[in-house]
Amino acid sequence: MINRRAAIALAAASTLAVQTSWAATSEPQSTPDTAFAALSQRALAHWIAVSPITATFQGDHHLDAELDDLSPAGRAKALAGSQRLLAELDRIDVARLSRENQVDAAILRNQLRYDVWGWQDSQDWAWDPQVYGQAAGNALYNLMAREFAPLPERLGNAVTRMEKLPAFLAQARANLDPARVPRVHAETVAKQNGGLLSLVDEFIAPHLGSLPEAERKRADAAIAGLKAAVAEHQQWLDKTLVPNAKGDFRIGAKLYDQKLQFALMSSLSRAEIRARAEKGIDEARAEMYRIARGLVKDLPAEPTAEQQQSGIEAALELAYAERPKRDAVVADATATLKQARQFLIDKDLITVPSDPVRIITMPEFQQGVAVAYCDSPGPLDVGQPTFYAVSPIPKDWSDAQVDSFLREYNSRMIHLLSIHEGIPGHYLEGAVTARFPSTLRAFLRSGLFAEGWAVYGERMMRESGYLDNDPLFHLVQLKFYLRTMANAILDQGVHVEGWTRDQAMDLMMRRTFQQEREAAGKWVRAQLSSAQLPTYFVGVQEQLDMREAVRAAWGSKFTLKAYHDAVLSHGAPPVRFTRELLLNEPIR
């Protein structure tokens, strides 16, 4: 999951001058490029003021003791700032900018318009309690999870933020209108709320003994105040918000189409995405059946629809038989990440970074949305580790639910998960693209690029011979690819077409062979989010189209390593911009 990243401060100016392609140069101050450089810095300064919590994540630590202001005055200030910056961008002659700055200008314009749309049209602050729950957790987690500064400094800022969190939670209660809040959002946040105190227990409490007595007393008081505030907020969630949550989780066609364009910056419309995904599912199922015929006896060459279904299911059962133990998912993810890394090196497919990566158990306040995610450090937190977070199996699941989960995340699927979240997926891409070519582009990292690259990596690894002698790996990789197409269809089915749970489960469990626990979790995720699930499919479609276009243009000079390194050297803008830069096409 890619968050908007924004961070700049006066003390960081020298760092930005090194890291950005638009930093101050010997050019006269009146040139379009220098005007855009100044505007970019003002935009970053605006975002850090709007969201100190996000700034901490990005690696700017000058407001690490502050929280976001989502009061009416704070929201009005944020909206006015984005509108002012848009007006300034309109006064710059974008056609006279360098090609890289033309890309950054397009990304900046889109983000500012997205900001305005969010404050005025979407208004998540009024109906989505996740806005506050995730922010509160990240306010502490992003301070303490990485050692970007001495412990006493980070601990002091965490204490200050804990002192301010009761007011932040009260702000959430004031802003949220139960009549607009979907019940699934209310229930999810009610389950996650206690995770805020788990963060205190894990990351803060163990270090309090190192503090001087006065600071220890202040920290104890802050923790006590936070515990009381979390308890008060939990009572409000359970007694007021959940029972009275009457909002529709479906955002509707108008808002969905608007959000889709902002989130993807793709030329594909909703209808085109749906048509490509439907066709892709049919093609992938046909290939899966071809593989199944080599694994299962007596499957007909020309199957009926039911014969195709049962034949693929029978072959997948062979893969499901090999799965990790309940408590071994993290250990298996660690081993497969190492194996994928060595394969890339041995095959010389891409330049592999040495940035540290750690596999961790997903923090409680993040659980309930995805099985795994990659948490890359902010572009200014150079040298800090990437976290590959894996959600534990809930303790209250029945044996049947655990079995369903482990059938989905069988041993071969764990390989693909490590490829997607780790290497050459999100970890590798995030480590490399944050360095090029501008800090602005790193902060506005495209979810479409990131997710498309990760899915592309799954296919590229298999095509390059990873587990080459294992047809079941190919079968499971195709099943994982089916999931990306189902994601795209599910998202618009839920938010535009009014799909029921039964329709969603049929797509996931029958057409794309997902297990019940995976499908049930994705049904919840589709309700909790919008316009994120299509990024996987649309992104990989554009990544594959770009590779073939560059292969044709480069001819005999094309190698996968040269291509992959060139792609990532442009950062992670929406894929179409990388393609235009590589092929020297006009920036559109």
XYZ file of C-alpha atoms in Angstrom:
588
model
C 0.000 0.000 0.000
C 1.460 3.250 -1.050
C 0.905 6.348 0.977
C 1.391 9.903 -0.163
C 4.806 10.991 0.965
C 5.658 14.607 1.686
C 8.525 16.062 3.724
C 10.723 19.132 3.566
C 12.082 21.609 6.120
C 14.696 24.339 6.148
C 17.201 22.160 7.971
C 16.832 19.500 5.283
C 17.589 21.851 2.394
C 21.117 20.550 1.847
C 19.840 16.967 1.709
C 17.203 17.874 -0.837
C 19.751 19.728 -2.959
C 21.670 16.485 -3.395
C 18.675 14.204 -3.848
C 16.558 16.160 -6.334
C 16.973 16.735 -10.029
C 15.288 20.102 -9.615
C 17.554 21.442 -6.852
C 19.086 24.896 -7.134
C 21.638 25.234 -9.926
C 23.593 28.024 -11.593
C 20.628 28.800 -13.866
C 18.941 32.209 -13.507
C 16.069 32.159 -11.046
C 13.586 33.136 -13.777
C 13.763 29.887 -15.775
C 10.739 27.545 -15.758
C 12.847 24.747 -14.234
C 13.999 26.866 -11.309
C 10.478 28.196 -10.813
C 9.230 24.621 -10.731
C 11.978 23.670 -8.253
C 10.778 26.365 -5.884
C 7.155 25.357 -6.340
C 8.008 21.713 -5.646
C 9.644 22.680 -2.376
C 6.614 24.747 -1.382
C 4.356 21.794 -2.166
C 6.440 19.495 -0.001
C 6.464 22.089 2.786
C 2.674 22.298 2.517
C 2.237 18.539 2.816
C 4.505 18.268 5.822
C 2.502 20.968 7.573
C -0.766 19.195 6.719
C 0.443 15.776 7.904
C 3.349 15.591 10.375
C 2.502 11.887 10.817
C 3.125 11.214 7.118
C 6.237 13.389 7.263
C 7.717 11.132 9.943
C 7.129 8.167 7.650
C 8.750 10.008 4.754
C 11.897 10.675 6.727
C 11.497 14.352 7.602
C 11.651 14.512 11.402
C 11.238 18.199 12.171
C 7.619 17.809 13.286
C 7.951 14.415 14.968
C 6.216 15.696 18.096
C 3.151 16.983 16.200
C -0.061 15.374 14.946
C -2.273 16.116 11.956
C -4.954 18.772 12.408
C -8.276 17.534 11.034
C -10.385 20.189 12.698
C -12.534 22.406 10.432
C -9.814 25.074 10.538
C -7.091 22.532 9.758
C -9.028 21.108 6.824
C -9.759 24.570 5.432
C -6.070 25.468 5.629
C -5.067 22.266 3.836
C -7.613 22.837 1.070
C -6.587 26.451 0.549
C -2.932 25.463 0.374
C -3.536 22.894 -2.360
C -5.677 25.335 -4.344
C -2.985 28.031 -4.074
C -0.282 25.631 -5.272
C -2.414 24.564 -8.217
C -2.797 28.196 -9.247
C 0.974 28.664 -9.034
C 1.552 25.572 -11.164
C -0.826 26.935 -13.794
C 1.452 29.978 -14.156
C 4.497 27.859 -15.091
C 5.136 27.118 -18.786
C 5.290 23.323 -18.419
C 6.243 22.829 -22.080
C 9.581 24.572 -21.380
C 10.502 22.307 -18.459
C 13.037 19.496 -18.743
C 11.503 16.123 -19.576
C 11.940 14.852 -16.017
C 10.335 18.001 -14.639
C 7.464 17.696 -17.094
C 6.758 14.304 -15.543
C 7.017 15.698 -12.036
C 4.736 18.612 -12.972
C 2.066 16.197 -14.231
C 2.337 14.108 -11.057
C 2.242 17.210 -8.869
C -0.828 18.577 -10.646
C -2.635 15.268 -10.269
C -1.821 15.031 -6.559
C -2.931 18.580 -5.818
C -6.184 18.031 -7.673
C -6.583 14.731 -5.796
C -6.080 16.621 -2.525
C -8.749 19.168 -3.404
C -11.118 16.400 -4.465
C -10.476 14.564 -1.222
C -11.258 17.543 0.998
C -14.264 18.755 -1.008
C -15.835 15.717 -2.690
C -14.777 12.477 -1.049
C -14.612 13.849 2.514
C -13.125 10.683 4.029
C -12.588 12.590 7.274
C -16.360 12.679 7.805
C -17.221 9.035 7.163
C -14.126 6.793 7.335
C -12.875 6.062 10.885
C -9.822 4.337 9.382
C -8.443 7.825 8.691
C -8.037 8.350 12.416
C -7.219 4.809 13.537
C -4.390 4.378 11.048
C -3.030 7.870 11.725
C -3.005 7.337 15.493
C -1.135 4.045 15.147
C 1.340 5.414 12.628
C 2.012 8.429 14.840
C 3.762 6.112 17.309
C 4.819 3.213 15.086
C 6.746 5.315 12.572
C 8.636 6.994 15.405
C 9.712 3.827 17.148
C 9.956 1.073 14.522
C 13.111 2.427 12.829
C 16.252 3.757 14.501
C 16.594 6.950 12.464
C 17.546 8.988 15.562
C 18.816 8.261 19.091
C 16.277 6.428 21.251
C 15.859 9.258 23.810
C 14.914 11.677 21.041
C 12.387 9.319 19.464
C 11.017 8.368 22.862
C 10.568 12.017 23.836
C 8.614 12.729 20.660
C 6.507 9.616 21.203
C 5.615 10.812 24.703
C 4.577 14.205 23.331
C 2.439 12.565 20.672
C 0.834 10.298 23.296
C -0.093 13.422 25.250
C -1.804 14.805 22.139
C -3.539 11.617 20.965
C -6.541 11.916 23.349
C -7.452 15.206 21.661
C -6.906 13.624 18.232
C -9.302 10.780 19.068
C -11.810 13.324 20.357
C -11.443 15.122 17.015
C -12.361 11.870 15.271
C -15.530 11.579 17.342
C -16.449 15.166 16.518
C -15.854 14.789 12.775
C -17.366 11.382 12.070
C -21.062 11.297 11.252
C -22.451 7.832 12.141
C -25.145 8.252 9.506
C -22.376 8.377 6.860
C -20.042 5.752 8.344
C -20.372 2.272 6.784
C -20.853 -0.434 9.378
C -17.938 -2.497 8.069
C -15.615 0.468 8.585
C -16.894 1.011 12.116
C -16.538 -2.666 13.030
C -13.042 -2.920 11.586
C -11.749 0.089 13.484
C -13.451 -1.101 16.672
C -11.387 -4.305 16.397
C -8.158 -2.406 15.655
C -8.467 0.310 18.301
C -6.786 -1.706 21.060
C -3.754 -2.149 18.837
C -2.713 1.395 19.751
C -1.921 0.213 23.281
C -0.125 -2.850 21.895
C 2.247 -0.444 20.174
C 2.927 1.247 23.494
C 3.590 -2.109 25.168
C 5.922 -3.294 22.399
C 7.809 -0.177 21.327
C 7.663 2.314 24.199
C 7.163 0.681 27.604
C 10.327 -1.519 27.423
C 12.505 1.619 27.171
C 11.004 3.700 29.945
C 13.507 2.451 32.530
C 16.271 4.291 30.683
C 14.634 7.694 31.246
C 15.494 10.124 34.033
C 12.925 10.130 36.847
C 11.114 13.304 35.769
C 10.812 12.140 32.162
C 9.711 8.686 33.317
C 6.908 10.219 35.367
C 5.824 12.301 32.388
C 5.848 9.198 30.159
C 3.846 7.204 32.712
C 1.282 9.990 32.864
C 1.084 10.126 29.047
C 0.541 6.372 28.858
C -2.124 6.494 31.547
C -3.860 9.316 29.708
C -3.682 7.424 26.420
C -5.088 4.255 28.001
C -8.025 6.223 29.345
C -8.546 7.887 25.953
C -8.414 4.571 24.081
C -10.931 3.106 26.537
C -13.212 6.114 26.051
C -12.851 5.837 22.282
C -13.542 2.086 22.398
C -16.755 2.701 24.325
C -17.813 5.278 21.719
C -16.965 2.875 18.892
C -18.858 -0.015 20.478
C -21.831 1.868 21.928
C -22.327 4.758 19.503
C -20.570 4.341 16.168
C -21.064 0.652 15.386
C -24.775 0.487 16.351
C -25.560 3.715 14.482
C -23.326 3.274 11.434
C -25.725 3.634 8.519
C -23.458 4.706 5.657
C -23.074 2.909 2.328
C -19.611 1.481 1.733
C -20.245 1.744 -2.021
C -18.967 5.108 -3.243
C -20.945 5.033 -6.517
C -20.009 5.469 -10.180
C -19.326 9.214 -10.163
C -16.901 9.263 -7.235
C -15.411 5.920 -8.253
C -14.525 7.048 -11.770
C -13.051 10.280 -10.458
C -10.997 8.477 -7.830
C -9.857 5.840 -10.316
C -8.352 8.477 -12.577
C -6.598 10.239 -9.710
C -5.280 7.013 -8.197
C -4.112 5.376 -11.435
C -3.327 8.202 -13.884
C -3.959 5.580 -16.545
C -5.451 5.979 -19.987
C -7.699 2.942 -19.365
C -11.339 3.602 -18.493
C -13.366 1.534 -16.028
C -15.020 -0.324 -18.933
C -11.673 -1.051 -20.612
C -10.216 -2.364 -17.354
C -13.208 -4.663 -16.923
C -12.998 -5.984 -20.490
C -9.255 -6.685 -20.273
C -9.626 -8.406 -16.920
C -12.458 -10.641 -18.110
C -10.443 -11.677 -21.162
C -7.364 -12.237 -19.039
C -9.232 -14.554 -16.680
C -10.391 -16.715 -19.573
C -6.846 -16.918 -20.994
C -5.259 -17.731 -17.639
C -7.802 -20.451 -16.896
C -7.123 -22.029 -20.283
C -3.379 -22.097 -19.533
C -4.023 -23.524 -16.060
C -6.067 -26.309 -17.583
C -3.255 -27.074 -20.021
C -0.883 -27.475 -17.059
C -3.482 -29.531 -15.162
C -3.647 -32.046 -18.005
C 0.010 -32.843 -17.356
C -0.638 -33.412 -13.656
C -4.049 -35.104 -13.472
C -4.950 -38.241 -15.441
C -7.763 -38.523 -17.951
C -8.616 -34.858 -18.413
C -10.222 -34.277 -21.843
C -8.493 -32.087 -24.420
C -11.702 -30.142 -25.121
C -13.359 -29.714 -21.726
C -16.777 -28.405 -20.867
C -16.861 -25.471 -18.457
C -17.418 -27.824 -15.525
C -14.635 -30.165 -16.648
C -12.235 -27.237 -16.879
C -13.259 -26.121 -13.386
C -12.869 -29.522 -11.783
C -9.638 -30.286 -13.635
C -7.928 -27.105 -12.438
C -9.223 -27.660 -8.903
C -7.820 -31.195 -8.885
C -4.383 -29.949 -9.955
C -4.419 -27.169 -7.359
C -5.132 -29.750 -4.647
C -1.640 -31.112 -5.324
C -0.197 -27.690 -4.481
C -2.409 -27.232 -1.423
C -1.036 -30.469 0.039
C 2.326 -28.738 0.579
C 1.818 -25.859 2.986
C 3.543 -24.303 5.986
C 2.636 -25.098 9.555
C 0.434 -22.594 11.338
C 3.350 -20.983 13.182
C 5.865 -21.231 10.327
C 4.551 -18.697 7.779
C 7.052 -16.005 8.792
C 9.967 -18.466 8.791
C 9.022 -19.736 5.344
C 8.689 -16.180 4.047
C 12.210 -15.463 5.300
C 13.659 -18.486 3.488
C 11.862 -17.800 0.205
C 12.939 -14.137 0.248
C 16.561 -15.248 0.476
C 16.080 -17.752 -2.336
C 14.492 -15.180 -4.662
C 17.311 -12.725 -4.009
C 19.991 -15.268 -4.877
C 18.137 -16.238 -8.066
C 18.167 -12.645 -9.293
C 21.895 -12.401 -8.619
C 22.720 -15.725 -10.250
C 20.675 -14.913 -13.358
C 21.929 -11.286 -13.454
C 18.400 -10.005 -14.020
C 18.662 -6.695 -12.162
C 21.025 -4.772 -9.917
C 20.161 -5.968 -6.411
C 20.403 -3.331 -3.658
C 21.999 -4.047 -0.296
C 19.435 -2.052 1.700
C 18.326 -3.986 4.802
C 14.985 -5.790 4.858
C 13.276 -7.418 7.829
C 10.318 -9.772 7.920
C 8.059 -8.855 10.833
C 4.726 -9.809 12.315
C 2.172 -7.248 11.164
C 1.340 -4.746 13.938
C -2.123 -5.266 15.389
C -3.414 -1.821 14.387
C -2.715 -2.692 10.723
C -4.314 -6.143 10.747
C -7.637 -6.941 9.126
C -7.098 -5.485 5.644
C -4.305 -7.439 3.916
C -2.339 -10.630 4.566
C 1.001 -8.942 3.927
C 2.462 -5.609 2.970
C 5.821 -4.004 2.322
C 6.686 -0.958 4.416
C 9.596 0.835 2.758
C 11.414 3.622 4.627
C 10.776 7.191 3.555
C 13.092 8.622 0.892
C 14.910 10.777 3.456
C 15.474 7.882 5.877
C 18.466 6.559 3.952
C 19.794 3.219 5.180
C 16.757 2.352 7.276
C 15.273 -1.140 6.854
C 12.303 -2.139 4.768
C 9.686 -4.161 6.653
C 7.990 -7.100 4.968
C 5.022 -7.534 7.310
C 3.060 -10.783 7.473
C -0.236 -10.986 9.350
C -0.437 -13.751 11.949
C -3.276 -16.249 11.797
C -5.950 -14.992 14.233
C -6.015 -16.967 17.462
C -9.786 -17.294 17.400
C -9.933 -18.998 13.999
C -11.293 -22.531 13.867
C -9.246 -25.412 12.496
C -11.289 -25.213 9.289
C -10.506 -21.512 8.866
C -6.796 -22.089 9.494
C -6.807 -24.918 6.951
C -8.479 -22.650 4.386
C -5.865 -19.945 4.958
C -2.905 -22.319 4.652
C -4.318 -23.937 1.523
C -4.352 -20.470 -0.050
C -0.924 -19.566 1.321
C 0.631 -22.907 0.478
C 4.379 -23.321 0.139
C 4.478 -22.183 -3.474
C 2.250 -19.185 -2.762
C 4.695 -18.133 -0.035
C 7.372 -17.989 -2.764
C 5.147 -15.669 -4.789
C 4.295 -13.546 -1.768
C 8.005 -13.019 -1.085
C 8.591 -12.161 -4.737
C 5.703 -9.669 -4.719
C 6.307 -7.993 -1.366
C 10.061 -8.518 -1.314
C 12.334 -9.119 -4.246
C 12.169 -8.138 -7.061
C 8.855 -6.629 -5.918
C 8.109 -3.868 -3.450
C 11.282 -4.038 -1.345
C 13.662 -3.866 -4.308
C 11.600 -1.327 -6.233
C 11.113 0.901 -3.208
C 14.818 0.780 -2.290
C 15.887 1.799 -5.791
C 13.208 4.193 -7.020
C 13.393 6.405 -3.919
C 16.863 7.486 -5.102
C 15.862 8.655 -8.600
C 15.389 11.177 -9.972
C 13.711 13.593 -7.515
C 12.539 13.630 -3.941
C 9.163 14.922 -5.100
C 8.689 11.841 -7.293
C 9.778 9.550 -4.467
C 7.217 11.133 -2.138
C 4.474 10.763 -4.741
C 5.389 7.170 -5.559
C 2.716 5.719 -7.837
C 0.719 2.825 -6.451
C 0.013 1.789 -10.036
C 3.741 1.547 -10.773
C 4.564 -0.194 -7.494
C 1.832 -2.838 -7.627
C 2.239 -3.362 -11.368
C 5.979 -3.873 -10.907
C 5.404 -6.411 -8.119
C 2.986 -8.468 -10.236
C 5.319 -8.132 -13.224
C 8.076 -9.514 -11.005
C 6.065 -12.662 -10.297
C 5.688 -13.369 -14.000
C 9.231 -12.346 -14.910
C 10.730 -14.659 -12.271
C 8.745 -17.628 -13.544
C 9.591 -16.815 -17.180
C 13.280 -16.574 -16.208
C 13.320 -20.060 -14.722
C 12.542 -19.659 -11.016
C 11.451 -23.133 -9.799
C 11.534 -24.024 -13.480
C 11.060 -27.761 -13.065
C 7.935 -27.382 -10.958
C 4.703 -27.168 -12.990
C 2.770 -26.617 -9.764
C 4.658 -23.357 -9.241
C 3.555 -22.219 -12.707
C -0.001 -23.241 -11.843
C 0.036 -21.326 -8.548
C 1.633 -18.298 -10.219
C -1.239 -18.215 -12.701
C -3.687 -18.529 -9.832
C -1.990 -15.562 -8.138
C -2.297 -13.663 -11.419
C -5.998 -14.535 -11.569
C -6.300 -12.747 -8.248
C -5.039 -9.479 -9.757
C -7.733 -9.611 -12.425
C -10.404 -10.556 -9.907
C -9.304 -7.584 -7.792
C -9.985 -5.178 -10.644
C -13.408 -6.639 -11.392
C -14.353 -6.937 -7.721
C -13.545 -3.311 -6.968
C -15.897 -1.884 -9.562
C -18.442 -4.636 -8.984
C -18.692 -3.642 -5.329
C -18.553 0.143 -5.639
C -20.395 0.714 -8.926
C -22.479 -2.338 -9.773
C -23.911 -3.089 -6.331
C -22.527 -6.590 -6.029
C -23.645 -8.770 -3.163
C -21.298 -10.870 -1.079
C -22.459 -13.975 -2.970
C -21.503 -12.442 -6.313
C -18.094 -11.432 -4.974
C -17.434 -14.846 -3.428
C -18.415 -16.595 -6.675
C -15.879 -14.545 -8.642
C -13.148 -15.226 -6.127
C -13.805 -18.821 -5.085
C -15.128 -20.362 -8.310
C -13.763 -18.335 -11.216
C -10.373 -17.526 -9.683
C -9.958 -20.451 -7.244
C -9.386 -18.507 -4.038
C -9.927 -20.227 -0.713
C -12.784 -19.153 1.536
C -10.594 -17.265 4.041
C -8.807 -15.336 1.303
C -12.061 -14.502 -0.453
C -13.816 -13.489 2.778
C -10.917 -11.207 3.664
C -10.886 -9.663 0.194
C -14.636 -9.023 0.382
C -14.003 -6.986 3.523
C -11.030 -5.233 1.934
C -13.094 -4.273 -1.119
C -15.639 -2.632 1.161
C -12.973 -0.808 3.167
C -11.084 0.588 0.169
C -11.736 1.743 -3.382
C -9.595 2.281 -6.495
C -6.631 0.470 -4.917
C -7.418 -3.101 -5.913
C -7.265 -2.318 -9.683
C -3.674 -1.047 -9.395
C -2.305 -4.598 -9.591
C -3.902 -5.515 -12.892
C -3.769 -2.152 -14.644
C -0.197 -1.670 -13.450
C 1.058 -5.013 -14.720
C -0.721 -4.558 -18.045
C 1.131 -1.291 -18.558
C 4.420 -2.797 -17.337
C 4.173 -5.672 -19.826
C 3.158 -3.358 -22.689
C 6.123 -1.106 -21.860
C 8.610 -3.980 -21.847
C 7.568 -5.145 -25.296
C 7.666 -1.610 -26.712
C 11.171 -1.055 -25.338
C 12.314 -4.486 -26.515
C 11.225 -3.571 -30.050
C 12.906 -0.156 -29.858
C 16.211 -1.421 -28.405
C 16.499 -4.473 -30.639
C 19.690 -6.466 -30.056
C 20.765 -4.125 -27.252
C 17.855 -5.266 -25.082
C 18.649 -7.340 -22.006
C 16.436 -7.813 -18.993
C 19.020 -6.372 -16.627
C 19.592 -3.265 -18.722
C 15.856 -2.838 -19.122
C 14.990 -3.339 -15.444
C 17.720 -0.991 -14.263
C 16.609 1.646 -16.769
C 12.967 1.381 -15.702
C 13.755 1.889 -12.022
C 16.212 4.716 -12.727
C 13.228 6.974 -13.420
C 11.690 6.440 -9.993
C 8.128 5.221 -9.666
C 5.824 7.569 -11.581
C 2.679 6.212 -13.257
C 3.928 3.650 -15.770
C 3.016 5.642 -18.873
C 5.539 8.334 -17.921
C 8.364 5.812 -17.555
C 7.484 4.472 -20.984
C 7.519 7.950 -22.515
C 10.913 8.676 -20.957
C 12.444 5.377 -22.091
C 11.139 5.723 -25.641
C 11.779 9.472 -25.839
C 8.111 10.132 -26.564
C 6.296 13.402 -25.740
C 5.296 13.674 -22.082
C 1.502 13.618 -22.040
